Amino acid sequence: MEEMNSQHPGLTGLRNLGNTCYMNAILQCLCSVPPLVEYFLSGKHKAVLHKENGESATAFGSLISDMWLGEFDCVSPEVFHSALGKRYPTFSKRTQQDAQEFLICVLNELHEGLKKSSKRRCVTDGKASRGSVSETSIITQLFEGQLSYNIMCLECKTTIDRPERFTVLSLPIPSKSACSLQDCLKCFFQQDILTWNNQIQCSWCGTKQDATVKATITKAPQIIIFHLKRFEWQGKRKRKLSTDICYPLSNLDLSSYSSPLFCKDAEYSLCAVVNHSGFLDDGHYTAFCKHSVTKNWYNFDDAQITKIPNASVQSDTAYLLFYICQGLLCTH
């Protein structure tokens, strides 16, 4: 492994502002998503920017420019950190935070600053039609997918489908020692029985009933992010699962969890990984990112960047996995 001196755009370290490795790891991963980088570098975000809540999006655009067009080996994300901290005070503190929670807040904040509203007509109950307002942004276009939960009452067999949008899928880890990403996906998408306190209120029966529930992907996002649930509660204490999870670098096939009616391209390639090493309170976050120009993998550890072989991308500290639709890679 060799340490990098920034010879290529996009190979820029980020200064740690004091326990902000969680932020640096997420920013490096987002700055390794080609269509997101292109959107901000082209200046398209400036045309839709909201004045009242666009400060974080503006700072994010400037940071991407510094990382991709600048001539520095390392830059400070302080302006972005400050802007996001105004909206989410938790992240303004110089204390260790959860990278997954930070990622969701960043995606939400960028969406709020860049969203466009458009009216559309939709049909409800097959009879009346009404107008609804749809809010879209580069974030929803790239990262938003949709699940459909098929729920069947075990008493009367009535079924309903409940749609739910997502930007990050949190996957359970079914083993304490070793498993694969496919094992985690099978566990997430398997049919469950809702009983006891989780019973549904069946509209046909008019009472609470046991039911089965099964999720299906009805809209596959262009970028799908998996959160591996390494932190779990055991009584009143939280503990970390150090399970070695095997995940593919390319050809991740999601077709068996997707609706064939809606999801045509369901194969993905890995483009970034957030790693968490150590324990809950004193752990450290780093990122593995695939450079869109050189196609090489790099380890981003705050200000330090190291080129790594493909074999090293498989890590037992993986916490978040960023996959990009392979059809999207062909156009970039």
CSV table of C-alpha atoms in Angstrom, one decimal:
chain,number,residue,atom,x,y,z
A,1,MET,CA,0.0,0.0,0.0
A,2,GLU,CA,1.4,3.4,-0.9
A,3,GLU,CA,0.5,6.8,0.6
A,4,MET,CA,-0.9,9.2,-1.9
A,5,ASN,CA,0.1,12.7,-2.8
A,6,SER,CA,-2.9,14.2,-4.6
A,7,GLN,CA,-2.0,13.6,-8.3
A,8,HIS,CA,-5.6,13.2,-9.4
A,9,PRO,CA,-8.7,15.3,-8.8
A,10,GLY,CA,-10.9,13.9,-6.1
A,11,LEU,CA,-8.0,12.6,-4.0
A,12,THR,CA,-8.2,15.2,-1.3
A,13,GLY,CA,-8.0,14.5,2.4
A,14,LEU,CA,-10.3,16.2,5.0
A,15,ARG,CA,-9.0,17.8,8.2
A,16,ASN,CA,-10.4,16.3,11.4
A,17,LEU,CA,-12.1,19.2,13.4
A,18,GLY,CA,-12.1,17.1,16.6
A,19,ASN,CA,-13.9,13.8,16.6
A,20,THR,CA,-15.3,14.4,13.1
A,21,CYS,CA,-14.0,11.3,11.4
A,22,TYR,CA,-17.7,10.1,11.0
A,23,MET,CA,-18.3,13.3,8.9
A,24,ASN,CA,-15.1,12.9,6.9
A,25,ALA,CA,-15.9,9.3,6.0
A,26,ILE,CA,-19.4,10.2,4.8
A,27,LEU,CA,-18.3,13.2,2.8
A,28,GLN,CA,-15.6,11.1,1.0
A,29,CYS,CA,-18.2,8.5,0.1
A,30,LEU,CA,-20.6,11.1,-1.3
A,31,CYS,CA,-17.8,12.7,-3.2
A,32,SER,CA,-17.1,9.3,-4.9
A,33,VAL,CA,-20.6,9.1,-6.4
A,34,PRO,CA,-20.0,10.2,-10.1
A,35,PRO,CA,-23.5,11.6,-10.9
A,36,LEU,CA,-23.6,13.6,-7.7
A,37,VAL,CA,-20.1,15.1,-8.2
A,38,GLU,CA,-21.0,16.0,-11.8
A,39,TYR,CA,-24.2,17.7,-10.7
A,40,PHE,CA,-22.4,20.0,-8.3
A,41,LEU,CA,-19.3,20.6,-10.4
A,42,SER,CA,-21.5,21.6,-13.4
A,43,GLY,CA,-23.2,24.3,-11.1
A,44,LYS,CA,-26.7,22.9,-11.7
A,45,HIS,CA,-27.5,23.1,-8.0
A,46,LYS,CA,-27.2,26.9,-8.2
A,47,ALA,CA,-30.3,27.2,-10.4
A,48,VAL,CA,-32.6,25.4,-7.9
A,49,LEU,CA,-31.0,26.5,-4.6
A,50,HIS,CA,-33.4,27.6,-1.9
A,51,LYS,CA,-32.3,30.9,-0.2
A,52,GLU,CA,-33.9,30.1,3.1
A,53,ASN,CA,-32.4,26.6,3.7
A,54,GLY,CA,-29.7,26.2,1.0
A,55,GLU,CA,-26.6,27.1,3.2
A,56,SER,CA,-25.6,23.4,3.6
A,57,ALA,CA,-26.1,22.6,-0.1
A,58,THR,CA,-24.0,25.7,-1.0
A,59,ALA,CA,-21.2,24.6,1.4
A,60,PHE,CA,-21.4,21.1,0.1
A,61,GLY,CA,-21.0,22.3,-3.5
A,62,SER,CA,-18.0,24.4,-2.5
A,63,LEU,CA,-16.4,21.4,-0.8
A,64,ILE,CA,-16.9,19.2,-3.8
A,65,SER,CA,-15.2,21.9,-5.9
A,66,ASP,CA,-12.3,22.1,-3.5
A,67,MET,CA,-11.9,18.3,-3.5
A,68,TRP,CA,-12.2,17.8,-7.3
A,69,LEU,CA,-10.9,21.1,-8.8
A,70,GLY,CA,-8.6,22.3,-6.0
A,71,GLU,CA,-4.8,21.8,-5.8
A,72,PHE,CA,-4.7,20.9,-2.1
A,73,ASP,CA,-3.8,17.5,-0.6
A,74,CYS,CA,-6.1,18.3,2.3
A,75,VAL,CA,-9.0,20.8,2.9
A,76,SER,CA,-11.1,21.7,5.9
A,77,PRO,CA,-14.8,20.8,5.9
A,78,GLU,CA,-15.4,23.5,8.6
A,79,VAL,CA,-17.9,25.6,6.6
A,80,PHE,CA,-20.1,22.6,5.7
A,81,HIS,CA,-19.8,21.3,9.3
A,82,SER,CA,-20.9,24.7,10.7
A,83,ALA,CA,-23.8,25.1,8.2
A,84,LEU,CA,-25.2,21.6,9.0
A,85,GLY,CA,-24.7,22.2,12.7
A,86,LYS,CA,-27.1,25.1,12.6
A,87,ARG,CA,-29.9,22.8,11.4
A,88,TYR,CA,-28.8,19.7,13.4
A,89,PRO,CA,-27.2,21.0,16.7
A,90,THR,CA,-26.2,17.4,17.6
A,91,PHE,CA,-23.5,17.5,14.9
A,92,SER,CA,-22.2,20.9,16.0
A,93,LYS,CA,-20.7,19.3,19.0
A,94,ARG,CA,-17.1,18.1,18.8
A,95,THR,CA,-18.1,14.6,20.0
A,96,GLN,CA,-18.2,11.2,18.2
A,97,GLN,CA,-21.5,10.7,16.3
A,98,ASP,CA,-23.1,7.8,14.3
A,99,ALA,CA,-22.1,8.0,10.6
A,100,GLN,CA,-25.4,6.5,9.5
A,101,GLU,CA,-27.5,9.1,11.3
A,102,PHE,CA,-25.2,11.8,10.0
A,103,LEU,CA,-25.6,10.5,6.4
A,104,ILE,CA,-29.4,10.6,6.6
A,105,CYS,CA,-29.3,14.2,7.9
A,106,VAL,CA,-26.9,15.2,5.1
A,107,LEU,CA,-29.1,13.7,2.4
A,108,ASN,CA,-32.2,15.3,3.9
A,109,GLU,CA,-30.6,18.7,4.2
A,110,LEU,CA,-29.3,18.6,0.6
A,111,HIS,CA,-32.8,17.6,-0.6
A,112,GLU,CA,-34.4,20.4,1.4
A,113,GLY,CA,-32.0,22.9,-0.1
A,114,LEU,CA,-32.4,21.7,-3.7
A,115,LYS,CA,-36.0,20.4,-4.0
A,116,LYS,CA,-38.4,21.3,-6.8
A,117,SER,CA,-42.1,21.0,-6.4
A,118,SER,CA,-44.4,19.8,-9.2
A,119,LYS,CA,-48.1,19.0,-9.2
A,120,ARG,CA,-49.3,15.7,-10.5
A,121,ARG,CA,-52.6,14.0,-10.6
A,122,CYS,CA,-53.0,10.6,-9.0
A,123,VAL,CA,-55.8,8.2,-8.7
A,124,THR,CA,-57.1,7.1,-5.3
A,125,ASP,CA,-59.4,4.0,-4.8
A,126,GLY,CA,-59.7,3.7,-8.6
A,127,LYS,CA,-62.4,6.4,-8.5
A,128,ALA,CA,-61.6,10.0,-7.5
A,129,SER,CA,-58.5,11.7,-8.8
A,130,ARG,CA,-56.8,14.5,-6.8
A,131,GLY,CA,-53.7,16.6,-7.3
A,132,SER,CA,-50.6,15.9,-5.2
A,133,VAL,CA,-47.4,17.8,-4.8
A,134,SER,CA,-44.3,15.9,-5.7
A,135,GLU,CA,-40.9,17.2,-4.4
A,136,THR,CA,-37.9,16.0,-6.3
A,137,SER,CA,-34.2,16.8,-6.1
A,138,ILE,CA,-30.9,15.3,-7.2
A,139,ILE,CA,-31.0,13.4,-3.9
A,140,THR,CA,-34.4,11.7,-4.6
A,141,GLN,CA,-33.3,11.1,-8.2
A,142,LEU,CA,-30.2,9.3,-7.2
A,143,PHE,CA,-30.7,7.8,-3.7
A,144,GLU,CA,-34.5,7.4,-3.2
A,145,GLY,CA,-36.0,3.9,-3.6
A,146,GLN,CA,-39.4,2.5,-2.7
A,147,LEU,CA,-40.4,-0.6,-0.8
A,148,SER,CA,-43.9,-2.2,-0.8
A,149,TYR,CA,-44.9,-4.1,2.3
A,150,ASN,CA,-47.5,-6.8,1.4
A,151,ILE,CA,-49.6,-7.4,4.5
A,152,MET,CA,-52.0,-10.3,4.7
A,153,CYS,CA,-54.5,-10.8,7.6
A,154,LEU,CA,-54.2,-14.5,8.7
A,155,GLU,CA,-57.9,-14.6,9.6
A,156,CYS,CA,-59.7,-13.3,6.5
A,157,LYS,CA,-56.7,-13.5,4.0
A,158,THR,CA,-57.3,-9.8,3.0
A,159,THR,CA,-54.1,-8.3,1.6
A,160,ILE,CA,-53.0,-4.6,1.5
A,161,ASP,CA,-49.8,-3.1,0.0
A,162,ARG,CA,-48.1,-0.2,1.9
A,163,PRO,CA,-45.5,1.7,0.0
A,164,GLU,CA,-42.5,3.2,1.9
A,165,ARG,CA,-39.7,5.4,0.5
A,166,PHE,CA,-36.1,4.9,1.7
A,167,THR,CA,-32.7,6.3,1.1
A,168,VAL,CA,-30.8,3.9,3.4
A,169,LEU,CA,-31.7,0.3,4.0
A,170,SER,CA,-30.8,-1.0,7.5
A,171,LEU,CA,-30.0,-4.7,7.3
A,172,PRO,CA,-30.0,-7.1,10.2
A,173,ILE,CA,-26.9,-9.3,10.7
A,174,PRO,CA,-28.1,-12.9,11.1
A,175,SER,CA,-24.8,-14.3,12.4
A,176,LYS,CA,-22.3,-13.5,15.1
A,177,SER,CA,-19.3,-14.9,13.3
A,178,ALA,CA,-19.5,-14.7,9.5
A,179,CYS,CA,-22.1,-14.2,6.8
A,180,SER,CA,-22.7,-12.6,3.4
A,181,LEU,CA,-24.5,-9.5,2.3
A,182,GLN,CA,-27.0,-11.8,0.6
A,183,ASP,CA,-27.6,-13.4,4.0
A,184,CYS,CA,-28.4,-10.0,5.4
A,185,LEU,CA,-30.7,-9.2,2.5
A,186,LYS,CA,-32.5,-12.5,2.8
A,187,CYS,CA,-33.1,-11.8,6.5
A,188,PHE,CA,-34.5,-8.3,5.7
A,189,PHE,CA,-36.8,-9.4,2.9
A,190,GLN,CA,-38.0,-12.7,4.4
A,191,GLN,CA,-41.7,-13.0,5.4
A,192,ASP,CA,-42.4,-12.1,9.0
A,193,ILE,CA,-45.5,-12.8,11.2
A,194,LEU,CA,-47.0,-9.8,13.0
A,195,THR,CA,-48.5,-11.0,16.3
A,196,TRP,CA,-49.0,-10.0,19.9
A,197,ASN,CA,-48.2,-6.3,20.2
A,198,ASN,CA,-47.5,-6.0,16.5
A,199,GLN,CA,-50.9,-7.2,15.3
A,200,ILE,CA,-52.6,-5.2,12.5
A,201,GLN,CA,-56.0,-3.5,12.7
A,202,CYS,CA,-57.8,-5.4,9.9
A,203,SER,CA,-60.4,-3.2,8.2
A,204,TRP,CA,-62.3,-6.3,6.9
A,205,CYS,CA,-62.4,-8.1,10.2
A,206,GLY,CA,-62.8,-4.9,12.2
A,207,THR,CA,-60.5,-6.2,14.9
A,208,LYS,CA,-56.8,-6.7,15.6
A,209,GLN,CA,-55.4,-9.8,13.9
A,210,ASP,CA,-52.2,-11.7,13.3
A,211,ALA,CA,-50.8,-11.0,9.8
A,212,THR,CA,-47.9,-11.8,7.5
A,213,VAL,CA,-45.7,-9.0,6.1
A,214,LYS,CA,-43.2,-9.2,3.3
A,215,ALA,CA,-41.2,-6.3,1.7
A,216,THR,CA,-40.4,-6.0,-2.0
A,217,ILE,CA,-38.4,-3.3,-3.8
A,218,THR,CA,-40.8,-1.6,-6.2
A,219,LYS,CA,-38.4,1.3,-7.2
A,220,ALA,CA,-34.7,0.5,-7.2
A,221,PRO,CA,-32.6,3.6,-6.6
A,222,GLN,CA,-29.6,4.5,-8.8
A,223,ILE,CA,-27.4,4.5,-5.7
A,224,ILE,CA,-28.4,2.0,-3.0
A,225,ILE,CA,-26.9,2.4,0.5
A,226,PHE,CA,-26.9,-0.5,3.0
A,227,HIS,CA,-26.5,0.1,6.7
A,228,LEU,CA,-25.2,-3.0,8.4
A,229,LYS,CA,-26.7,-3.0,11.9
A,230,ARG,CA,-23.6,-3.7,13.9
A,231,PHE,CA,-24.8,-1.9,17.0
A,232,GLU,CA,-27.6,-3.6,19.0
A,233,TRP,CA,-29.2,-3.2,22.4
A,234,GLN,CA,-28.6,-6.0,24.9
A,235,GLY,CA,-30.8,-5.2,27.8
A,236,LYS,CA,-29.9,-1.6,28.7
A,237,ARG,CA,-26.5,-1.7,27.1
A,238,LYS,CA,-25.5,-1.3,23.4
A,239,ARG,CA,-23.0,-3.6,21.9
A,240,LYS,CA,-21.2,-4.0,18.6
A,241,LEU,CA,-21.3,-7.0,16.3
A,242,SER,CA,-17.9,-7.7,14.8
A,243,THR,CA,-19.3,-10.2,12.2
A,244,ASP,CA,-17.2,-10.6,9.1
A,245,ILE,CA,-19.7,-9.8,6.3
A,246,CYS,CA,-18.7,-10.8,2.7
A,247,TYR,CA,-19.9,-8.4,0.1
A,248,PRO,CA,-19.3,-8.3,-3.7
A,249,LEU,CA,-17.4,-5.5,-5.5
A,250,SER,CA,-19.6,-5.9,-8.6
A,251,ASN,CA,-22.6,-7.7,-9.9
A,252,LEU,CA,-24.7,-7.5,-6.8
A,253,ASP,CA,-28.0,-8.8,-8.0
A,254,LEU,CA,-31.2,-7.5,-6.3
A,255,SER,CA,-33.7,-9.0,-8.7
A,256,SER,CA,-34.9,-11.6,-6.3
A,257,TYR,CA,-36.0,-8.9,-3.9
A,258,SER,CA,-37.5,-6.6,-6.6
A,259,SER,CA,-40.7,-6.4,-8.4
A,260,PRO,CA,-40.1,-7.4,-12.1
A,261,LEU,CA,-42.8,-4.9,-13.1
A,262,PHE,CA,-40.9,-1.9,-11.8
A,263,CYS,CA,-37.2,-2.9,-11.5
A,264,LYS,CA,-35.4,-3.6,-14.7
A,265,ASP,CA,-31.8,-2.9,-13.8
A,266,ALA,CA,-31.1,-4.5,-10.5
A,267,GLU,CA,-27.3,-5.2,-10.7
A,268,TYR,CA,-25.0,-2.9,-8.7
A,269,SER,CA,-21.2,-2.3,-8.2
A,270,LEU,CA,-19.7,-1.1,-5.0
A,271,CYS,CA,-18.4,2.4,-5.1
A,272,ALA,CA,-17.7,3.3,-1.4
A,273,VAL,CA,-17.5,1.8,2.1
A,274,VAL,CA,-17.7,3.5,5.5
A,275,ASN,CA,-15.7,1.5,8.1
A,276,HIS,CA,-16.0,1.6,11.9
A,277,SER,CA,-13.2,0.2,14.0
A,278,GLY,CA,-12.9,0.0,17.7
A,279,PHE,CA,-15.7,0.3,20.3
A,280,LEU,CA,-18.9,2.4,20.6
A,281,ASP,CA,-17.6,5.5,22.3
A,282,ASP,CA,-14.0,5.6,21.2
A,283,GLY,CA,-14.2,4.1,17.7
A,284,HIS,CA,-12.8,5.6,14.5
A,285,TYR,CA,-14.4,6.0,11.0
A,286,THR,CA,-12.6,5.6,7.7
A,287,ALA,CA,-13.8,5.3,4.1
A,288,PHE,CA,-12.8,3.1,1.1
A,289,CYS,CA,-13.7,4.8,-2.1
A,290,LYS,CA,-13.3,3.8,-5.8
A,291,HIS,CA,-12.0,6.7,-7.8
A,292,SER,CA,-14.2,7.3,-10.9
A,293,VAL,CA,-11.3,8.2,-13.1
A,294,THR,CA,-8.4,5.9,-12.1
A,295,LYS,CA,-10.8,3.0,-11.1
A,296,ASN,CA,-8.5,2.4,-8.2
A,297,TRP,CA,-9.6,2.0,-4.6
A,298,TYR,CA,-8.3,4.3,-1.8
A,299,ASN,CA,-8.5,4.4,1.9
A,300,PHE,CA,-9.5,7.8,3.3
A,301,ASP,CA,-8.5,8.3,6.9
A,302,ASP,CA,-9.2,12.0,7.6
A,303,ALA,CA,-6.2,13.8,6.0
A,304,GLN,CA,-4.4,10.7,4.9
A,305,ILE,CA,-5.1,8.9,1.6
A,306,THR,CA,-3.7,5.5,0.8
A,307,LYS,CA,-4.1,3.4,-2.4
A,308,ILE,CA,-5.3,-0.1,-1.6
A,309,PRO,CA,-5.7,-3.3,-3.6
A,310,ASN,CA,-9.1,-4.6,-4.5
A,311,ALA,CA,-8.7,-7.5,-2.0
A,312,SER,CA,-8.4,-5.0,0.9
A,313,VAL,CA,-11.8,-3.5,0.2
A,314,GLN,CA,-13.4,-6.6,1.8
A,315,SER,CA,-13.3,-5.5,5.5
A,316,ASP,CA,-14.7,-6.9,8.7
A,317,THR,CA,-15.2,-3.3,9.9
A,318,ALA,CA,-17.7,-2.3,7.1
A,319,TYR,CA,-20.6,-0.3,8.4
A,320,LEU,CA,-22.1,1.4,5.3
A,321,LEU,CA,-22.0,0.1,1.7
A,322,PHE,CA,-22.6,2.4,-1.3
A,323,TYR,CA,-23.6,0.5,-4.5
A,324,ILE,CA,-24.2,2.2,-7.8
A,325,CYS,CA,-26.4,0.8,-10.6
A,326,GLN,CA,-24.1,-0.8,-13.2
A,327,GLY,CA,-26.2,0.7,-16.0
A,328,LEU,CA,-25.4,4.1,-14.6
A,329,LEU,CA,-21.6,3.4,-14.7
A,330,CYS,CA,-21.8,2.8,-18.5
A,331,THR,CA,-22.9,6.4,-19.1
A,332,HIS,CA,-20.1,7.9,-17.0
